[in-house]
Coordinates of C-alpha atoms in Angstrom, one line a residue:
L1 CA -131.1 33.5 -65.8
E2 CA -135.3 33.7 -64.0
E3 CA -134.7 36.9 -62.5
A4 CA -133.3 38.6 -65.9
Q5 CA -136.7 37.7 -67.1
E6 CA -138.9 38.0 -64.2
I7 CA -137.3 41.5 -64.4
F8 CA -138.2 41.9 -67.7
A9 CA -141.9 40.7 -67.4
R10 CA -142.5 43.7 -65.3
L11 CA -140.6 45.9 -67.3
P12 CA -139.8 45.8 -71.1
L13 CA -136.2 45.8 -72.8
A14 CA -137.6 48.5 -75.2
Q15 CA -138.4 50.6 -72.0
F16 CA -134.8 50.8 -71.2
Y17 CA -134.4 51.8 -75.2
V18 CA -136.5 54.9 -74.9
L19 CA -134.4 55.9 -72.1
F20 CA -131.3 55.7 -74.0
G21 CA -133.6 58.3 -76.4
C22 CA -133.5 60.6 -73.8
V23 CA -130.1 61.4 -74.1
D24 CA -129.2 65.0 -76.4
G25 CA -125.6 64.3 -77.1
N26 CA -123.9 66.5 -75.0
G27 CA -121.4 65.0 -73.5
S28 CA -122.0 66.0 -70.3
R29 CA -120.2 64.3 -67.1
E30 CA -124.3 63.2 -66.0
E31 CA -125.3 62.5 -69.9
E32 CA -121.7 60.1 -69.6
E33 CA -122.9 58.3 -66.3
F34 CA -126.0 57.7 -67.2
V35 CA -125.1 56.3 -70.3
R36 CA -122.6 54.1 -68.2
V37 CA -124.7 52.9 -65.9
L38 CA -127.8 52.0 -68.3
C39 CA -125.4 50.0 -70.1
Q40 CA -124.4 48.2 -67.3
V41 CA -128.2 47.5 -66.2
V42 CA -128.8 46.7 -69.7
S43 CA -125.6 43.7 -69.7
R44 CA -126.3 42.7 -66.6
L45 CA -129.7 41.8 -67.8
L46 CA -128.6 40.0 -70.7
H47 CA -125.6 38.7 -69.8
P48 CA -127.0 35.1 -68.6
Y49 CA -128.9 34.8 -72.6
T50 CA -126.7 33.2 -75.1
Y51 CA -127.1 34.2 -78.9
D52 CA -129.6 30.9 -79.5
M53 CA -131.1 31.9 -77.1
I54 CA -132.2 35.0 -78.4
L55 CA -132.7 33.6 -81.9
Q56 CA -135.3 31.1 -80.6
D57 CA -138.6 31.1 -81.9
E58 CA -140.2 32.5 -78.6
N59 CA -137.9 34.4 -78.1
N60 CA -136.5 36.5 -81.2
K61 CA -135.3 39.4 -80.6
A62 CA -134.8 39.8 -84.6
H63 CA -138.6 39.5 -85.2
S64 CA -139.5 41.2 -82.1
D65 CA -141.0 44.8 -81.1
L66 CA -137.7 45.3 -79.2
F67 CA -135.2 45.0 -82.6
M68 CA -137.5 48.5 -83.7
Y69 CA -136.3 49.8 -80.7
I70 CA -132.5 49.0 -81.5
L71 CA -132.4 49.8 -85.2
V72 CA -134.1 53.5 -83.9
T73 CA -130.9 53.3 -81.9
I74 CA -128.9 54.3 -84.8
A75 CA -130.6 57.7 -85.1
F76 CA -129.0 58.8 -82.0
Q77 CA -126.9 62.2 -81.1
E78 CA -125.2 59.6 -79.0
T79 CA -122.0 57.8 -81.9
R80 CA -121.3 55.9 -79.4
V81 CA -124.8 54.3 -78.5
A82 CA -125.3 54.2 -82.2
T83 CA -122.3 52.6 -83.2
K84 CA -123.2 50.1 -81.2
A85 CA -127.0 49.6 -82.1
I86 CA -124.8 48.8 -85.8
D87 CA -122.8 46.8 -84.6
V88 CA -125.4 44.9 -83.0
A89 CA -128.1 44.9 -85.5
A90 CA -125.2 44.7 -87.8
K91 CA -124.3 40.9 -86.5
I92 CA -128.3 39.7 -86.0
G93 CA -128.4 40.8 -89.5
V94 CA -125.4 38.6 -90.6
K95 CA -127.3 36.1 -89.2
E96 CA -130.4 36.5 -90.9
P97 CA -130.6 39.0 -93.7
A98 CA -134.1 39.1 -93.4
A99 CA -134.2 40.9 -89.9
I100 CA -132.3 43.8 -91.3
L101 CA -132.9 43.6 -95.3
G102 CA -137.1 42.4 -95.3
N103 CA -139.0 43.0 -92.2
N104 CA -137.7 46.2 -91.1
A105 CA -136.5 47.5 -94.4
N106 CA -139.0 50.6 -95.0
V107 CA -137.6 51.1 -90.9
L108 CA -134.0 52.0 -92.0
K109 CA -135.1 53.6 -95.1
S110 CA -137.7 55.9 -93.1
L111 CA -134.0 56.2 -91.2
M112 CA -132.2 57.4 -93.7
E113 CA -134.2 60.4 -94.6
T114 CA -134.0 61.4 -90.4
S115 CA -130.1 63.2 -91.7
S116 CA -126.8 62.6 -93.4
T117 CA -125.4 61.4 -90.6
V118 CA -127.7 58.8 -89.9
Q119 CA -128.1 58.1 -94.0
F120 CA -124.1 57.0 -93.8
R121 CA -124.6 54.9 -90.8
V122 CA -127.6 53.0 -92.1
Y123 CA -125.8 52.8 -95.5
D124 CA -122.5 50.9 -92.8
L125 CA -125.0 48.8 -91.3
V126 CA -126.3 47.2 -94.9
I127 CA -123.2 46.9 -96.8
R128 CA -121.6 44.9 -94.0
V129 CA -124.8 42.5 -94.1
A130 CA -125.2 43.1 -97.8
G131 CA -122.1 41.6 -98.5
S132 CA -121.5 38.8 -96.2
S133 CA -123.9 36.3 -98.3
D134 CA -124.8 36.0 -102.3
E135 CA -128.3 36.0 -100.4
A136 CA -127.9 39.2 -97.9
F137 CA -126.8 40.9 -101.1
A138 CA -129.6 39.9 -103.2
M139 CA -132.5 41.0 -100.7
A140 CA -130.9 44.6 -100.4
E141 CA -130.9 45.0 -104.1
T142 CA -134.5 43.4 -103.8
S143 CA -135.3 46.3 -101.0
S144 CA -133.9 49.4 -102.6
L145 CA -131.6 49.5 -100.0
L146 CA -128.4 49.9 -101.7
D147 CA -129.7 52.1 -104.6
N148 CA -129.2 55.4 -102.8
I149 CA -126.1 54.9 -101.6
L150 CA -124.9 53.6 -105.4
Q151 CA -126.8 56.5 -106.3
D152 CA -124.4 58.2 -104.4
V153 CA -121.9 57.5 -105.4
K154 CA -122.6 58.3 -108.9
S155 CA -123.8 61.6 -108.0
D156 CA -123.5 64.7 -109.8
D157 CA -123.0 66.6 -106.1
T158 CA -119.7 65.8 -104.7
L159 CA -119.7 66.3 -101.0
L160 CA -122.6 63.9 -101.7
R161 CA -119.9 61.5 -103.9
L162 CA -117.2 62.3 -101.5
N163 CA -119.2 61.0 -98.1
A164 CA -120.5 57.4 -100.5
I165 CA -117.1 56.6 -101.3
D166 CA -115.7 57.4 -98.1
V167 CA -118.1 55.5 -96.6
L168 CA -116.6 52.8 -99.0
R169 CA -113.6 53.2 -97.7
E170 CA -114.5 52.4 -93.9
V171 CA -115.8 49.2 -95.2
S172 CA -113.3 47.9 -97.7
I173 CA -111.4 46.5 -95.3
T174 CA -113.8 44.1 -94.0
P175 CA -114.8 40.7 -96.2
A176 CA -118.0 41.9 -96.2
G177 CA -117.5 45.4 -97.7
L178 CA -114.8 43.6 -100.3
A179 CA -117.4 41.0 -101.0
F180 CA -119.9 44.5 -101.7
L181 CA -117.8 46.1 -103.9
E182 CA -117.3 43.1 -105.8
K183 CA -120.8 42.3 -106.7
S184 CA -122.3 45.9 -106.8
L185 CA -119.6 46.3 -109.7
V186 CA -118.4 50.0 -107.6
L187 CA -115.0 49.1 -108.7
Q188 CA -115.9 50.3 -112.1
N189 CA -116.7 54.0 -110.7
L190 CA -114.4 54.5 -109.6
A191 CA -112.4 53.8 -112.4
S192 CA -114.8 56.4 -114.5
F193 CA -113.9 58.8 -111.8
L194 CA -110.0 58.3 -112.3
D195 CA -111.1 58.2 -116.1
N196 CA -112.0 61.7 -116.3
E197 CA -110.0 64.5 -117.5
A198 CA -110.9 66.6 -115.1
E199 CA -109.4 66.7 -111.6
N200 CA -111.4 67.3 -108.2
D201 CA -111.5 66.3 -105.4
T202 CA -113.5 62.6 -105.8
D203 CA -110.4 61.5 -107.4
A204 CA -108.0 62.2 -104.2
V205 CA -110.9 60.0 -102.6
A206 CA -111.6 57.1 -105.4
I207 CA -107.5 57.1 -105.3
A208 CA -107.0 57.0 -101.6
V209 CA -110.0 54.0 -101.3
V210 CA -107.8 52.1 -104.1
G211 CA -104.6 52.5 -101.7
L212 CA -107.3 50.9 -98.7
I213 CA -108.9 48.6 -100.3
G214 CA -105.6 46.5 -101.8
S215 CA -103.8 46.9 -98.9
H216 CA -104.5 43.5 -98.0
Y217 CA -104.1 40.0 -100.3
T218 CA -107.5 39.8 -101.1
G219 CA -108.1 43.3 -101.8
L220 CA -105.5 43.9 -103.9
L221 CA -106.7 41.1 -105.7
L222 CA -110.1 42.1 -106.3
V223 CA -107.8 45.7 -107.5
R224 CA -105.9 44.0 -110.0
N225 CA -108.1 42.2 -111.9
N226 CA -110.5 44.4 -112.6
P227 CA -110.4 47.6 -114.7
L228 CA -110.0 49.8 -112.2
F229 CA -106.4 48.6 -111.6
N230 CA -105.3 49.8 -115.8
V231 CA -107.2 53.2 -115.2
F232 CA -105.4 53.7 -111.4
V233 CA -101.8 53.0 -112.8
E234 CA -101.8 54.8 -116.0
G235 CA -103.3 57.7 -113.9
F236 CA -100.5 57.4 -111.8
R237 CA -97.6 57.9 -115.1
T238 CA -99.9 60.9 -116.6
S239 CA -100.4 62.3 -112.6
S240 CA -98.9 65.2 -111.4
G241 CA -98.7 67.5 -108.1
D242 CA -101.3 67.0 -105.6
L243 CA -102.6 63.9 -106.8
K244 CA -99.3 62.6 -107.7
S245 CA -98.5 62.3 -103.9
V246 CA -101.6 60.7 -103.3
Y247 CA -101.0 58.1 -106.3
L248 CA -98.0 57.2 -104.5
Q249 CA -99.1 57.1 -101.1
S250 CA -101.6 54.3 -102.2
L251 CA -98.8 52.3 -103.8
S252 CA -97.1 52.3 -100.9
K253 CA -100.3 51.1 -98.9
V254 CA -100.6 48.3 -102.1
I255 CA -97.1 47.1 -102.9
G256 CA -96.3 46.9 -99.1
V257 CA -98.6 44.2 -98.6
R258 CA -96.2 41.7 -97.0
G259 CA -97.3 37.7 -97.3
D260 CA -96.6 34.5 -98.9
H261 CA -95.2 33.5 -102.1
A262 CA -98.4 34.7 -104.2
T263 CA -98.8 37.9 -102.3
E264 CA -95.0 38.0 -103.5
Q265 CA -96.6 37.8 -107.4
L266 CA -98.2 40.0 -106.5
T267 CA -97.1 42.9 -105.5
Q268 CA -94.1 42.5 -108.0
D269 CA -96.1 42.6 -111.1
V270 CA -98.3 45.1 -109.6
Y271 CA -94.9 46.4 -109.2
L272 CA -93.9 46.3 -113.2
S273 CA -97.0 47.1 -114.5
L274 CA -96.2 50.7 -113.5
D275 CA -93.6 49.9 -116.3
G276 CA -91.4 53.8 -115.7
R277 CA -89.5 55.6 -118.7
P278 CA -86.9 54.9 -118.1
T279 CA -87.3 52.6 -114.8
T280 CA -90.1 53.4 -112.4
L281 CA -87.3 53.8 -109.6
E282 CA -85.4 56.3 -111.6
N283 CA -88.4 58.0 -112.0
L284 CA -89.2 57.3 -107.9
I285 CA -86.0 58.7 -107.1
H286 CA -86.4 62.4 -109.4
A287 CA -89.4 62.2 -107.4
A288 CA -87.9 62.2 -103.6
K289 CA -85.9 65.1 -105.0
Q290 CA -88.6 67.1 -105.9
P291 CA -89.5 70.1 -103.7
V292 CA -93.0 69.5 -102.7
D293 CA -93.1 67.8 -99.2
E294 CA -96.1 65.5 -100.0
I295 CA -94.9 63.8 -103.3
R296 CA -91.2 63.3 -101.5
V297 CA -92.4 61.8 -98.2
G298 CA -95.0 59.5 -101.1
A299 CA -91.8 58.7 -103.2
F300 CA -90.1 57.6 -99.7
S301 CA -92.7 55.3 -98.9
L302 CA -93.1 53.4 -102.1
M303 CA -89.6 53.4 -102.4
Q304 CA -89.6 51.5 -98.8
S305 CA -92.3 49.3 -99.2
I306 CA -90.7 48.3 -102.5
A307 CA -87.1 47.5 -100.3
S308 CA -89.2 45.4 -98.4
H309 CA -89.7 42.8 -100.7
T310 CA -87.0 40.2 -102.3
W311 CA -88.0 41.1 -105.7
G312 CA -87.7 44.6 -104.6
Q313 CA -83.8 44.4 -103.1
Q314 CA -83.1 42.5 -106.5
Q315 CA -84.2 45.7 -108.5
W316 CA -82.3 48.3 -106.3
K317 CA -79.6 46.1 -106.6
Y318 CA -79.8 46.6 -110.3
A319 CA -80.5 49.5 -110.5
I320 CA -77.0 50.2 -108.9
I321 CA -75.5 47.7 -110.6
E322 CA -76.5 49.2 -113.7
T323 CA -75.2 53.0 -113.2
L324 CA -72.1 51.2 -112.4
G325 CA -72.3 49.6 -115.8
S326 CA -73.7 52.6 -117.3
A327 CA -70.3 54.9 -117.0
E328 CA -68.6 56.2 -119.4
N329 CA -64.8 54.8 -117.7
A330 CA -67.0 51.9 -116.3
Q331 CA -64.5 49.1 -118.4
D332 CA -61.2 51.2 -116.9
V333 CA -62.6 51.1 -113.2
L334 CA -64.1 47.7 -113.1
G335 CA -61.8 46.2 -115.3
Q336 CA -61.8 41.8 -116.0
H337 CA -65.2 42.7 -113.9
Y338 CA -66.9 44.3 -116.1
Q339 CA -67.9 41.1 -118.8
Y340 CA -70.1 40.0 -116.0
I341 CA -71.4 43.6 -115.1
T342 CA -73.1 44.0 -118.4
Q343 CA -74.1 40.6 -118.9
F344 CA -75.9 40.6 -115.6
I345 CA -77.4 44.1 -117.1
R346 CA -78.6 42.0 -119.8
Q347 CA -80.2 39.1 -118.2
G348 CA -82.3 42.0 -116.7
P349 CA -83.3 42.0 -112.0
F350 CA -85.5 39.0 -111.9
Y351 CA -82.8 36.7 -113.8
R352 CA -82.7 32.9 -112.9
P353 CA -80.3 30.7 -114.5
T354 CA -81.5 27.3 -115.7
E355 CA -80.5 23.7 -113.9
A356 CA -78.4 23.6 -117.3
A357 CA -76.9 26.5 -116.9
T358 CA -76.0 26.3 -113.4
A359 CA -74.6 23.0 -113.2
V360 CA -72.0 24.4 -116.6
E361 CA -70.9 28.0 -114.8
S362 CA -70.9 25.5 -111.2
A363 CA -67.9 22.9 -113.3

């Protein structure tokens, strides 16, 4: 630690970041080796410092000129270096949101003017920090750093809208990202896109985002309890062509979520909400016979997700028995079993006998 402190006294760490800025991102072997060696040097020098030491008042990098260099690094052409800078800044920002969303808000705003690539890197950082706590989200709102991404989500420019929604797709798998989606009312904006009668590229991306958000229990619960869910289900029922295949794939992710009893109930609830005519399974079987590969694959993916659940297996069992019982010659073929089959069909796939009924049947 003393050696590192002595070196930093002669050559401030900020100077190392100046060296990183010399990288032009051409991908040459010499450049990659330079970055690798420089990272090793910085890593060895910083290794003795614990995170708590960095946050100490006398050595607080979050409030030093060095931290501004870390933020500026987000704009570097070398993607790997910029990504590392975002990770470091996000870790510090979660611990101390003001370091990102307060003191350096103007720095981030300036960076967003650099290019669209840098703009979406800043979005990534801001969303990570803003979603970490109510306090952080309030700071992000006050600093207006969230305004741009929310405006882009609502933009009439399809490309801007697609890029903004794509950022949300990337962060939606994290707890902070989910918290951001809930607080910022972005899900309502996605609902308005899907409720639009004119189909466009934004629809497909929004549908995919719903599938990604709902691909784990917490995200699925968020979607299910939001008005977006009803719009999504209605869109699935009325869709066709390319959009139908995107809906099928998203639903396969949502219904494919596995977990405890609460998860089983939630996925079953989503399935029952599809309310296919005449049945959801018959609709899927019909879709699986379509000539379009994407629709067939999507249908089979969704059927596989359904079959991964106990309630889904019951649904398939019921569908098979219902088909047998509905045949014209069912009574002749099934004989004495016909009565039990028709009773089973009337009761439905999720029927559970009461304890009293079970006792009578077993007596």
